[in-house]
Coordinates of C-alpha atoms in Angstrom, one line a residue:
Chain G
M1 CA 0.0 0.0 0.0
T2 CA 1.3 3.4 -0.9
D3 CA 0.9 6.3 1.6
R4 CA -1.5 9.0 0.8
L5 CA 0.5 12.0 -0.5
P6 CA -0.3 15.4 0.8
G7 CA -1.7 18.1 -1.5
F8 CA -0.5 21.5 -2.4
S9 CA -2.3 23.4 0.4
T10 CA -1.0 21.0 3.0
L11 CA 2.5 21.5 1.8
A12 CA 2.0 25.3 1.7
V13 CA 1.3 25.1 5.5
H14 CA 3.6 22.3 6.6
A15 CA 6.5 21.6 4.2
G16 CA 9.9 22.3 5.8
A17 CA 8.5 23.2 9.2
Q18 CA 8.2 21.2 12.4
P19 CA 8.0 22.2 16.1
D20 CA 11.2 23.8 17.4
P21 CA 13.6 21.3 19.0
T22 CA 14.3 23.3 22.1
T23 CA 11.0 25.1 22.9
G24 CA 8.4 23.2 21.1
A25 CA 7.3 26.4 19.4
R26 CA 4.8 25.4 16.6
V27 CA 5.4 28.4 14.4
T28 CA 8.9 28.5 12.9
P29 CA 10.9 30.8 15.2
I30 CA 12.9 33.8 13.8
Y31 CA 16.5 32.7 14.4
Q32 CA 17.8 36.3 14.3
T33 CA 21.4 35.5 14.8
T34 CA 24.5 35.9 12.6
S35 CA 26.3 32.7 13.8
F36 CA 26.0 29.3 15.4
V37 CA 28.3 27.7 17.9
F38 CA 30.2 24.6 17.0
N39 CA 30.2 21.5 19.3
D40 CA 34.0 21.1 18.9
A41 CA 36.8 21.7 16.5
D42 CA 35.9 18.5 14.5
H43 CA 32.3 19.6 14.2
A44 CA 33.4 23.0 12.9
A45 CA 35.8 21.4 10.4
S46 CA 33.0 19.0 9.2
L47 CA 30.6 21.9 8.6
F48 CA 33.1 24.1 6.8
G49 CA 34.2 21.1 4.7
L50 CA 30.5 20.5 3.7
Q51 CA 30.7 17.1 5.4
A52 CA 28.0 17.6 8.0
F53 CA 24.5 19.1 8.0
G54 CA 24.2 22.1 10.2
N55 CA 24.5 25.8 10.6
I56 CA 27.6 28.0 10.5
Y57 CA 26.7 31.6 9.6
T58 CA 23.6 33.3 8.3
R59 CA 25.2 34.3 5.1
I60 CA 25.4 30.6 4.2
G61 CA 22.3 29.3 5.9
N62 CA 19.8 30.0 8.7
P63 CA 17.2 27.7 10.3
T64 CA 14.3 30.1 9.6
T65 CA 15.4 30.6 6.0
A66 CA 15.9 26.8 5.6
V67 CA 12.2 26.2 6.3
L68 CA 11.3 28.7 3.6
E69 CA 13.8 27.0 1.2
E70 CA 12.4 23.5 1.8
R71 CA 8.8 24.7 1.5
M72 CA 9.5 26.4 -1.8
A73 CA 11.3 23.3 -3.1
A74 CA 8.3 21.2 -2.1
L75 CA 5.8 23.5 -3.7
E76 CA 7.7 23.7 -7.0
G77 CA 8.5 20.0 -7.0
G78 CA 12.2 20.6 -6.9
T79 CA 15.0 18.8 -5.0
A80 CA 16.3 21.8 -3.0
A81 CA 16.2 25.6 -2.9
L82 CA 18.2 28.6 -1.8
A83 CA 16.7 31.8 -0.6
V84 CA 18.5 35.1 -1.2
A85 CA 17.8 38.8 -0.6
S86 CA 15.8 39.5 -3.7
G87 CA 14.7 38.1 -7.0
H88 CA 17.5 40.1 -8.7
A89 CA 20.0 38.4 -6.3
A90 CA 18.6 35.0 -7.3
Q91 CA 19.3 35.8 -11.0
V92 CA 22.9 36.8 -10.3
V93 CA 23.6 33.8 -8.2
V94 CA 22.1 31.4 -10.7
L95 CA 24.0 32.8 -13.7
Q96 CA 27.3 32.9 -11.7
Q97 CA 27.2 29.1 -11.5
L98 CA 26.5 28.8 -15.2
L99 CA 28.5 31.4 -17.1
M100 CA 32.1 32.3 -17.4
P101 CA 33.2 35.7 -18.9
G102 CA 32.5 35.6 -22.6
D103 CA 29.6 33.1 -22.3
E104 CA 26.1 33.8 -23.5
F105 CA 22.5 33.2 -22.3
I106 CA 19.3 33.6 -24.2
A107 CA 16.5 35.5 -22.6
A108 CA 12.9 36.1 -23.6
R109 CA 12.3 39.7 -24.6
K110 CA 9.1 39.9 -22.5
L111 CA 10.5 40.2 -19.0
Y112 CA 10.2 42.3 -15.9
G113 CA 11.9 45.7 -16.8
G114 CA 14.4 45.3 -14.0
S115 CA 15.6 42.0 -15.4
I116 CA 16.0 43.5 -18.9
N117 CA 18.2 46.2 -17.3
Q118 CA 20.2 43.7 -15.2
F119 CA 20.8 41.4 -18.2
T120 CA 21.7 44.2 -20.6
H121 CA 23.8 46.4 -18.4
A122 CA 25.0 44.9 -15.1
F123 CA 25.8 41.5 -16.5
K124 CA 27.6 43.0 -19.5
S125 CA 30.3 44.1 -17.1
F126 CA 30.7 40.5 -15.9
G127 CA 31.2 39.4 -19.5
W128 CA 27.9 37.6 -19.5
N129 CA 26.2 38.3 -22.8
V130 CA 22.5 38.2 -23.3
A131 CA 20.9 37.2 -26.6
W132 CA 17.2 38.2 -26.8
A133 CA 14.5 36.0 -28.3
D134 CA 10.7 36.4 -28.8
P135 CA 8.6 34.0 -26.6
D136 CA 5.9 34.2 -29.3
D137 CA 8.4 32.8 -31.9
I138 CA 10.0 29.6 -30.6
G139 CA 12.3 29.6 -33.7
S140 CA 13.9 32.8 -32.4
F141 CA 15.3 30.8 -29.4
E142 CA 16.6 28.1 -31.7
R143 CA 18.3 30.6 -33.9
A144 CA 19.9 32.4 -30.9
V145 CA 21.8 29.2 -29.8
T146 CA 25.6 29.4 -30.2
P147 CA 28.4 27.2 -28.9
R148 CA 28.8 29.7 -26.0
T149 CA 25.1 29.5 -24.9
K150 CA 24.9 28.3 -21.3
A151 CA 21.3 28.8 -20.4
I152 CA 17.8 30.0 -21.5
F153 CA 15.8 32.3 -19.3
I154 CA 12.0 33.0 -19.5
E155 CA 9.1 34.1 -17.4
S156 CA 6.2 31.7 -17.1
I157 CA 3.6 34.5 -16.9
A158 CA 5.5 37.4 -18.5
N159 CA 5.7 41.0 -17.4
P160 CA 4.1 43.4 -17.9
A161 CA 1.1 42.1 -19.9
G162 CA 0.6 38.8 -18.2
S163 CA 1.2 36.8 -21.4
I164 CA 1.7 33.1 -21.1
T165 CA 5.0 31.4 -22.3
D166 CA 5.0 28.1 -24.0
I167 CA 7.4 26.5 -21.4
E168 CA 7.4 23.0 -23.0
A169 CA 8.4 24.3 -26.4
I170 CA 11.3 26.3 -25.1
A171 CA 12.3 23.5 -22.7
E172 CA 12.7 21.4 -25.8
V173 CA 15.0 24.0 -27.4
A174 CA 17.1 24.0 -24.2
R175 CA 17.2 20.2 -24.2
K176 CA 18.5 20.1 -27.8
A177 CA 21.0 22.8 -27.0
G178 CA 22.2 20.9 -23.9
V179 CA 21.6 23.9 -21.6
P180 CA 19.3 24.3 -18.6
L181 CA 16.0 26.2 -18.8
I182 CA 15.6 28.8 -16.1
V183 CA 12.0 30.0 -15.5
D184 CA 11.1 33.0 -13.5
N185 CA 7.8 31.9 -11.9
T186 CA 7.1 35.0 -9.9
L187 CA 3.8 36.1 -11.5
A188 CA 2.3 32.6 -11.6
T189 CA 3.6 31.1 -8.3
P190 CA 3.7 27.3 -8.1
Y191 CA -0.1 27.4 -7.2
L192 CA -0.9 28.4 -10.8
I193 CA 2.1 26.9 -12.8
R194 CA 4.8 24.4 -11.8
P195 CA 7.5 25.0 -14.5
I196 CA 9.4 21.9 -13.4
D197 CA 6.5 19.7 -14.5
H198 CA 6.9 21.3 -18.0
G199 CA 10.7 20.8 -18.3
A200 CA 12.3 23.7 -16.4
D201 CA 15.6 22.8 -14.8
I202 CA 15.8 25.9 -12.5
V203 CA 13.0 28.0 -11.1
V204 CA 13.6 31.5 -9.7
H205 CA 11.2 33.8 -7.9
S206 CA 10.9 37.2 -6.5
L207 CA 9.3 36.1 -3.2
T208 CA 8.5 39.8 -2.7
K209 CA 5.4 39.4 -4.9
F210 CA 2.5 36.9 -4.5
L211 CA 4.5 34.4 -2.4
G212 CA 5.2 36.8 0.5
G213 CA 2.0 38.3 -0.8
H214 CA 1.6 41.3 1.6
G215 CA 4.0 43.8 0.2
N216 CA 6.1 43.8 3.4
S217 CA 9.3 41.9 2.7
L218 CA 11.9 41.5 -0.1
G219 CA 13.2 38.1 -1.0
G220 CA 14.2 35.8 -3.8
I221 CA 14.6 32.1 -4.3
I222 CA 16.3 29.6 -6.5
V223 CA 14.7 26.1 -6.9
D224 CA 16.8 23.2 -8.3
A225 CA 14.7 20.7 -10.3
G226 CA 17.4 18.1 -10.0
T227 CA 17.0 17.3 -13.7
F228 CA 20.1 18.7 -15.4
D229 CA 23.3 16.6 -15.9
W230 CA 26.0 19.1 -15.1
S231 CA 28.9 16.7 -16.0
K232 CA 27.9 16.4 -19.6
D233 CA 30.5 17.8 -22.0
N234 CA 32.1 19.6 -19.0
K235 CA 30.3 22.8 -19.9
Y236 CA 29.7 23.8 -16.3
P237 CA 33.1 23.9 -14.4
M238 CA 31.6 25.4 -11.2
L239 CA 29.6 22.2 -10.7
N240 CA 31.9 19.7 -12.3
E241 CA 35.5 20.6 -11.6
P242 CA 37.3 20.2 -8.3
R243 CA 36.7 23.4 -6.2
P244 CA 39.9 24.8 -4.8
E245 CA 37.9 26.7 -2.0
Y246 CA 36.6 23.3 -0.7
H247 CA 39.8 21.2 -1.0
G248 CA 39.0 19.8 -4.4
I249 CA 35.5 18.5 -3.9
R250 CA 33.3 18.2 -7.1
I251 CA 29.9 19.6 -6.3
Q252 CA 27.8 17.4 -8.7
E253 CA 29.6 14.2 -7.7
T254 CA 29.1 14.9 -4.0
F255 CA 25.6 16.3 -4.0
G256 CA 23.9 14.5 -6.9
N257 CA 20.5 15.8 -7.8
F258 CA 20.6 18.9 -5.6
A259 CA 24.1 19.9 -6.7
F260 CA 22.9 23.1 -8.3
A261 CA 21.3 24.4 -5.2
I262 CA 24.4 23.6 -3.2
A263 CA 26.6 25.4 -5.7
C264 CA 24.4 28.4 -5.5
R265 CA 24.7 28.3 -1.7
V266 CA 28.4 27.5 -1.2
L267 CA 29.9 29.2 -4.3
G268 CA 27.3 31.9 -4.9
L269 CA 25.6 33.1 -1.7
R270 CA 28.7 32.5 0.4
D271 CA 31.0 34.6 -1.8
L272 CA 28.7 37.2 -3.3
G273 CA 26.8 37.7 -0.1
P274 CA 23.1 38.6 -0.8
A275 CA 21.7 36.8 2.2
L276 CA 18.0 37.0 3.1
S277 CA 17.2 38.4 6.6
P278 CA 15.7 35.7 8.8
F279 CA 12.9 38.1 9.7
N280 CA 12.0 38.5 6.0
A281 CA 12.1 34.7 5.7
F282 CA 9.6 34.5 8.5
M283 CA 7.3 37.1 7.0
I284 CA 7.4 35.3 3.6
L285 CA 6.8 31.9 5.2
T286 CA 3.7 33.3 6.9
G287 CA 2.5 34.6 3.6
I288 CA 3.0 31.3 1.8
E289 CA 0.7 29.5 4.3
T290 CA -2.3 31.3 2.6
L291 CA -0.9 31.3 -1.0
P292 CA -3.6 28.9 -2.4
L293 CA -6.5 31.0 -0.9
R294 CA -5.0 34.3 -2.0
M295 CA -4.2 33.2 -5.5
Q296 CA -7.8 31.9 -6.0
K297 CA -9.1 35.4 -4.9
H298 CA -6.5 37.3 -6.9
C299 CA -7.4 35.4 -10.1
E300 CA -11.2 35.6 -9.5
N301 CA -10.9 39.4 -9.0
A302 CA -8.5 39.8 -12.0
K303 CA -10.9 38.1 -14.3
A304 CA -13.8 40.2 -13.2
V305 CA -11.9 43.5 -13.5
A306 CA -10.5 42.4 -17.0
E307 CA -14.0 41.7 -18.1
F308 CA -15.3 45.0 -16.9
L309 CA -12.5 46.9 -18.6
A310 CA -12.9 45.0 -21.9
G311 CA -16.5 46.2 -22.0
H312 CA -15.7 49.9 -21.2
S313 CA -15.9 52.5 -23.9
A314 CA -12.7 54.3 -22.8
V315 CA -10.6 51.2 -23.0
A316 CA -8.9 50.4 -26.3
S317 CA -7.7 46.9 -25.4
V318 CA -7.2 44.5 -22.5
N319 CA -4.3 42.0 -22.3
Y320 CA -5.4 39.3 -19.9
A321 CA -4.8 35.7 -20.8
G322 CA -7.8 34.6 -18.7
L323 CA -10.2 36.3 -21.2
A324 CA -11.5 33.8 -23.9
S325 CA -10.7 36.3 -26.6
D326 CA -7.1 36.9 -25.5
K327 CA -4.3 35.6 -27.8
Y328 CA -2.7 33.7 -24.9
N329 CA -5.9 32.1 -23.7
R330 CA -5.0 28.7 -25.3
L331 CA -1.7 28.7 -23.5
A332 CA -3.4 29.9 -20.3
R333 CA -5.8 26.9 -20.4
K334 CA -2.9 24.5 -20.9
Y335 CA -0.4 25.9 -18.3
A336 CA -2.6 27.8 -15.8
P337 CA -6.0 26.2 -15.7
K338 CA -6.7 27.4 -12.2
G339 CA -6.3 31.1 -13.3
A340 CA -4.2 33.3 -15.5
G341 CA -2.7 35.3 -12.6
A342 CA -3.6 38.8 -11.4
V343 CA -1.1 41.1 -13.3
F344 CA -2.2 42.4 -16.7
T345 CA -2.2 45.5 -18.9
F346 CA -4.8 47.5 -20.8
S347 CA -4.6 50.5 -23.0
L348 CA -6.8 53.6 -23.1
R349 CA -8.2 55.2 -26.2
G350 CA -7.0 58.5 -24.8
G351 CA -3.4 57.4 -24.8
Y352 CA -0.7 58.6 -22.5
D353 CA -2.7 61.5 -21.0
A354 CA -5.7 59.3 -20.3
G355 CA -3.3 56.9 -18.5
V356 CA -1.9 59.6 -16.3
S357 CA -5.3 60.9 -15.5
L358 CA -6.7 57.4 -14.6
V359 CA -3.8 56.8 -12.2
S360 CA -4.3 60.1 -10.4
N361 CA -8.1 59.6 -10.2
L362 CA -8.0 56.2 -8.6
K363 CA -8.8 56.1 -4.8
L364 CA -8.4 52.4 -3.9
F365 CA -5.6 51.3 -6.3
S366 CA -2.2 52.4 -5.1
H367 CA 0.2 53.9 -7.6
L368 CA 3.5 52.1 -7.0
A369 CA 6.2 49.9 -8.4
N370 CA 5.3 46.4 -7.1
V371 CA 3.0 43.6 -7.9
G372 CA 1.5 40.7 -6.0
D373 CA 0.3 42.6 -3.0
T374 CA -3.0 42.0 -1.1
R375 CA -3.8 45.6 -2.2
S376 CA -4.6 46.4 -5.8
L377 CA -1.9 48.3 -7.5
V378 CA -1.6 50.4 -10.7
I379 CA 1.4 51.7 -12.6
H380 CA 2.3 53.2 -15.9
P381 CA 5.2 51.0 -17.0
A382 CA 6.5 53.3 -19.8
S383 CA 7.4 56.0 -17.3
T384 CA 8.5 53.7 -14.4
T385 CA 9.5 50.0 -14.5
H386 CA 10.3 50.1 -18.2
S387 CA 11.5 53.7 -18.4
Q388 CA 15.1 52.8 -19.1
L389 CA 14.1 51.0 -22.4
D390 CA 14.1 52.9 -25.6
D391 CA 10.6 53.5 -27.3
E392 CA 10.9 50.6 -29.6
A393 CA 11.9 48.2 -26.8
K394 CA 9.0 49.5 -24.7
V395 CA 6.5 48.6 -27.3
R396 CA 8.2 45.3 -28.0
S397 CA 8.1 44.3 -24.3
G398 CA 4.4 45.3 -24.0
A399 CA 5.0 48.6 -22.2
G400 CA 4.0 51.2 -24.8
P401 CA 3.1 54.8 -23.8
D402 CA -0.7 54.1 -23.7
V403 CA -0.4 51.0 -21.5
V404 CA -1.4 50.8 -17.8
R405 CA -0.5 47.8 -15.7
L406 CA -2.7 46.5 -12.9
S407 CA -1.9 44.1 -10.1
I408 CA -5.3 43.0 -8.7
G409 CA -5.5 42.5 -5.0
I410 CA -7.8 40.5 -2.7
E411 CA -10.3 43.2 -1.9
D412 CA -14.0 42.9 -2.9
K413 CA -14.1 42.9 -6.7
E414 CA -17.1 45.2 -6.8
D415 CA -15.1 47.9 -5.0
L416 CA -12.2 47.6 -7.4
I417 CA -14.6 47.9 -10.4
A418 CA -16.3 50.9 -8.9
D419 CA -13.0 52.6 -8.3
L420 CA -11.9 52.1 -11.9
E421 CA -15.4 53.1 -13.2
Q422 CA -15.3 56.5 -11.3
A423 CA -11.7 57.1 -12.4
L424 CA -12.4 56.4 -16.1
V425 CA -15.5 58.6 -16.1
V426 CA -13.8 61.7 -14.6
Chain Y
M1 CA 11.7 -3.5 -7.5
N2 CA 11.4 -0.3 -9.5
H3 CA 15.0 1.0 -9.5
D4 CA 14.0 4.2 -11.2
A5 CA 12.0 5.5 -8.2
Y6 CA 12.2 4.0 -4.7
D7 CA 9.3 4.2 -2.3
D8 CA 10.3 5.9 0.9
N9 CA 9.1 2.9 2.9
Y10 CA 11.6 0.7 1.1
I11 CA 14.6 3.0 1.9
R12 CA 13.3 3.6 5.4
S13 CA 13.0 -0.1 6.3
I14 CA 16.6 -0.7 5.1
L15 CA 18.1 2.2 7.1
N16 CA 16.0 1.3 10.2
N17 CA 17.0 -2.4 10.1
V18 CA 20.7 -2.6 9.2
K19 CA 23.2 -2.1 11.9
S20 CA 26.6 -2.9 10.2
I21 CA 27.7 -1.4 6.9
A22 CA 30.8 -2.4 5.0
M23 CA 31.8 0.4 2.7
V24 CA 33.7 -0.9 -0.4
G25 CA 35.9 1.9 -1.9
A26 CA 35.9 3.9 1.4
S27 CA 38.6 6.6 1.2
P28 CA 40.7 8.1 4.0
V29 CA 40.9 11.3 2.0
N30 CA 38.6 13.8 3.7
V31 CA 37.3 15.5 0.6
R32 CA 36.0 12.3 -1.0
P33 CA 32.3 11.6 -0.9
S34 CA 32.9 8.2 0.6
Y35 CA 34.7 9.8 3.6
F36 CA 31.7 12.2 4.1
A37 CA 29.3 9.3 4.0
F38 CA 31.4 7.0 6.2
K39 CA 31.8 9.6 8.9
Y40 CA 28.1 10.6 8.9
L41 CA 26.8 7.1 9.1
A42 CA 29.3 6.3 11.9
Q43 CA 28.0 9.4 13.7
R44 CA 24.4 8.2 13.3
G45 CA 25.3 5.0 15.2
Y46 CA 26.0 2.5 12.3
D47 CA 28.8 -0.1 12.8
M48 CA 31.0 0.9 9.9
I49 CA 33.7 -1.2 8.2
P50 CA 36.0 0.4 5.6
V51 CA 36.9 -2.0 2.7
N52 CA 39.7 -0.9 0.4
P53 CA 42.8 -3.1 -0.5
G54 CA 44.8 0.1 -1.2
H55 CA 44.7 1.2 2.5
V56 CA 45.2 -2.0 4.5
G57 CA 47.2 -1.2 7.6
K58 CA 45.6 2.2 7.9
S59 CA 42.3 3.0 9.6
L60 CA 39.4 5.3 8.9
L61 CA 38.0 7.2 12.0
G62 CA 39.5 4.5 14.2
K63 CA 38.1 1.6 12.1
P64 CA 40.9 -0.6 10.4
F65 CA 40.7 -1.0 6.7
V66 CA 40.2 -4.6 5.4
A67 CA 41.2 -5.6 1.8
S68 CA 38.0 -7.5 0.8
L69 CA 34.6 -8.4 2.1
R70 CA 35.9 -11.9 3.0
D71 CA 38.4 -10.3 5.4
I72 CA 35.7 -8.7 7.5
G73 CA 35.4 -12.1 9.4
R74 CA 31.9 -11.5 10.8
P75 CA 28.4 -11.1 9.5
V76 CA 27.6 -7.7 8.0
D77 CA 24.1 -6.3 7.2
M78 CA 24.8 -4.1 4.2
I79 CA 27.4 -3.6 1.6
D80 CA 27.7 0.1 0.4
I81 CA 29.6 0.2 -2.9
F82 CA 31.5 3.3 -3.6
R83 CA 32.7 2.1 -7.1
S84 CA 31.7 3.1 -10.6
S85 CA 29.1 1.1 -12.4
S86 CA 31.6 -1.1 -14.3
H87 CA 33.2 -2.3 -11.0
I88 CA 30.0 -3.4 -9.2
M89 CA 29.5 -7.0 -10.4
P90 CA 32.6 -8.5 -8.8
V91 CA 31.7 -6.9 -5.5
V92 CA 28.2 -8.3 -5.6
E93 CA 29.5 -11.7 -6.6
E94 CA 31.9 -11.7 -3.7
A95 CA 29.1 -10.5 -1.3
L96 CA 27.0 -13.5 -2.4
T97 CA 29.7 -15.9 -1.3
L98 CA 29.7 -14.6 2.3
S99 CA 28.1 -16.8 4.9
P100 CA 25.7 -15.5 6.0
P101 CA 25.2 -13.2 3.0
P102 CA 24.5 -9.5 3.6
K103 CA 20.8 -8.4 3.6
V104 CA 21.3 -5.3 1.4
I105 CA 23.5 -4.2 -1.5
W106 CA 23.6 -0.4 -1.9
M107 CA 25.3 1.3 -4.9
Q108 CA 26.3 4.9 -4.4
L109 CA 25.1 8.0 -6.2
G110 CA 26.0 7.6 -9.9
A111 CA 26.5 3.8 -9.7
R112 CA 24.0 1.4 -11.3
D113 CA 24.4 -2.2 -12.6
D114 CA 21.0 -3.8 -13.3
A115 CA 22.5 -7.2 -13.9
A116 CA 24.3 -7.2 -10.6
A117 CA 21.1 -6.0 -8.9
A118 CA 19.1 -8.8 -10.5
K119 CA 21.6 -11.3 -9.3
A120 CA 21.5 -10.0 -5.7
E121 CA 17.7 -9.8 -5.7
A122 CA 17.5 -13.4 -7.0
A123 CA 19.5 -14.4 -3.9
G124 CA 17.0 -12.6 -1.7
L125 CA 18.9 -9.5 -1.1
K126 CA 17.5 -6.0 -1.2
V127 CA 19.2 -3.6 -3.6
V128 CA 19.4 0.2 -3.9
M129 CA 21.2 1.9 -6.8
N130 CA 22.3 5.4 -7.6
R131 CA 21.5 6.8 -4.1
C132 CA 23.6 7.9 -1.1
P133 CA 22.7 6.5 2.3
K134 CA 23.9 9.7 4.0
I135 CA 21.6 11.8 1.9
E136 CA 18.7 9.3 2.3
Y137 CA 19.2 9.2 6.1
G138 CA 19.5 13.0 6.2
R139 CA 16.4 13.3 4.1
L140 CA 14.1 10.8 5.9
S141 CA 15.2 12.3 9.3
S142 CA 14.9 15.8 7.8
E143 CA 18.4 16.6 9.1
I144 CA 19.3 17.5 5.5
S145 CA 16.6 20.3 5.7
W146 CA 19.3 22.5 7.2
M147 CA 20.7 22.8 3.7
G148 CA 17.4 23.8 2.0
V149 CA 17.0 20.3 0.6
N150 CA 13.5 19.0 0.0
S151 CA 13.2 16.1 2.5
R152 CA 9.9 15.1 0.9
T153 CA 8.6 14.4 4.4
L154 CA 6.5 16.2 7.0
S155 CA 6.2 15.9 10.8
S156 CA 4.1 17.7 13.4
K157 CA 6.3 16.3 16.2
R158 CA 9.0 18.2 18.0
A159 CA 12.3 18.0 16.1
P160 CA 15.2 16.2 17.8
I161 CA 18.5 17.8 18.6
P162 CA 21.0 15.5 17.0
T163 CA 24.1 14.5 19.1
Q164 CA 27.0 12.3 18.4
G165 CA 26.0 8.7 17.8
M166 CA 22.3 9.5 18.0
R167 CA 19.9 7.5 15.8
L168 CA 17.2 9.8 14.4
S169 CA 13.6 8.8 13.7
L170 CA 13.1 8.1 10.0
N171 CA 9.3 7.6 10.3
R172 CA 8.1 11.0 9.2
M173 CA 5.1 11.4 6.8
S174 CA 6.2 10.9 3.2
V175 CA 5.3 13.5 0.6
G176 CA 6.6 11.4 -2.3
G177 CA 9.3 8.9 -3.3
G178 CA 13.0 9.1 -2.8
A179 CA 13.5 11.9 -5.3
T180 CA 11.1 14.3 -7.0
A181 CA 9.1 13.1 -10.0
A182 CA 11.1 15.4 -12.3
S183 CA 14.5 14.3 -11.1
D184 CA 13.5 10.6 -11.3
R185 CA 12.4 11.1 -14.9
A186 CA 15.6 12.9 -15.8
A187 CA 17.7 10.0 -14.2
K188 CA 15.7 7.5 -16.2
N189 CA 16.2 9.3 -19.4
K190 CA 20.0 9.5 -18.7
S191 CA 20.3 5.8 -18.1
E192 CA 18.5 4.9 -21.3
P193 CA 20.5 5.1 -24.5
T194 CA 19.3 7.9 -26.8

């Protein structure tokens, strides 16, 4: 007889956590400490040599953060995870394990504006070169592959318009190219889409958004699917060659199917330093406990608001994959049957000026640069999150001057619609 | 036995029941995976025996090396083989000549020999391939959770504080098999010729 396996909501509450060994505290305590005492010199040496399980220093690992890591690995169906200070930090740490100076990675054009900036400018100074591809044209990924390509990076539900990416088709391109597929799953969360089930090798998140869910704590995470063979063709020396900083151990040989997460921890986080605060880990863990309930409400509200806007005379178009008429609806039904997320864009007949006026007239929606909050949020991407892009790149990434982005919260949907209605009329 | 994806109960019963483990290919070099695993399993209370003809006369954490399984000179519950796949069969054949034979043949992470496994299973032994007993013990006890690894288990009981030589409970609620579905699929694809 096989045991009954717990479902997603049970994992969201329990995975990684158990009552505290010393106090019996049922909620995961905040271990707000920089460091942990060793039992003796041998224990210290074992921990530093990666021979024993345990805690050394919060820049390498922390018991509160470890609960968050295991919970996210469980929810995504990965073998292990590493939490870091932000989604941006997760991306740096991931690519540091994969790319050497002069190497390339392919990224979807439709991305969070901050990622476009990071890939274009910050990573250029590391000698990591990005090649852009169009997620609506799978052939553009195939054509971008070169002998120096080391990874492919996409978003599952893509910023800013909430378009849905054909993960399986791009995973196939990655498989043929012999490189890992990295999926930023921030806007979907594992409740809506589990990229590993569709062929992703690495999943990254900004935990700051729907996972934390309350707009109070920054965080990022890297989930290792345990699917990629890092020893093949010796393309990934960080994982496959003896590491001088650990007396010659080979990470993949030693850690098997969670080697990538370990490399990110002991070669990435340890040396680059973007550690997550244990307090933030605690806040995000608390948020994740209600993730399934919140995502259901986010999606229900988003669909109602999108339907309202689609029928409004001042609105030129609505991009929400949950609408039957949307060009991404087929992919949404395949990849995100429980809901198409709660971040989408629409454009106003009155163009830029109408967008500015709408944002200033809203009373319940907050004008700010975040998504995935309990509160409903509004922003004009062209002048904010995507402002560093040139005009052509703005339009190409779905952030043209007439576009307004919404992140729908968990308020009563009637109140959100009424707020938009009064703001559009004025 | 499905060697592509082990049920947790299978791994759990092995780790709960064996007391002595002979590690073939154990290394005294403290950066080798076999050294890590030997040390950890000794700390968790297993009676460990290092087997390596290249190190006879030396000892590993106080345990003298023996040259071969026959030289152990007493019954042993499990043979943990730290050799590559092509070197497994002779070790299994030697194990089957022992009297009494061991109860379990365990092949380390990266090692798999289906013919050797079939031979051991035909003689009534349990076989585990391409897994590490240190990782599996750490996973089922959730001690490995300190490293952000998905233990694939849950428990609402107070966690233990592990001390030297302490056996941990491995009887937590399972969330799935030994690895995740995706990593099991990937391992299976890797082992099949393409």
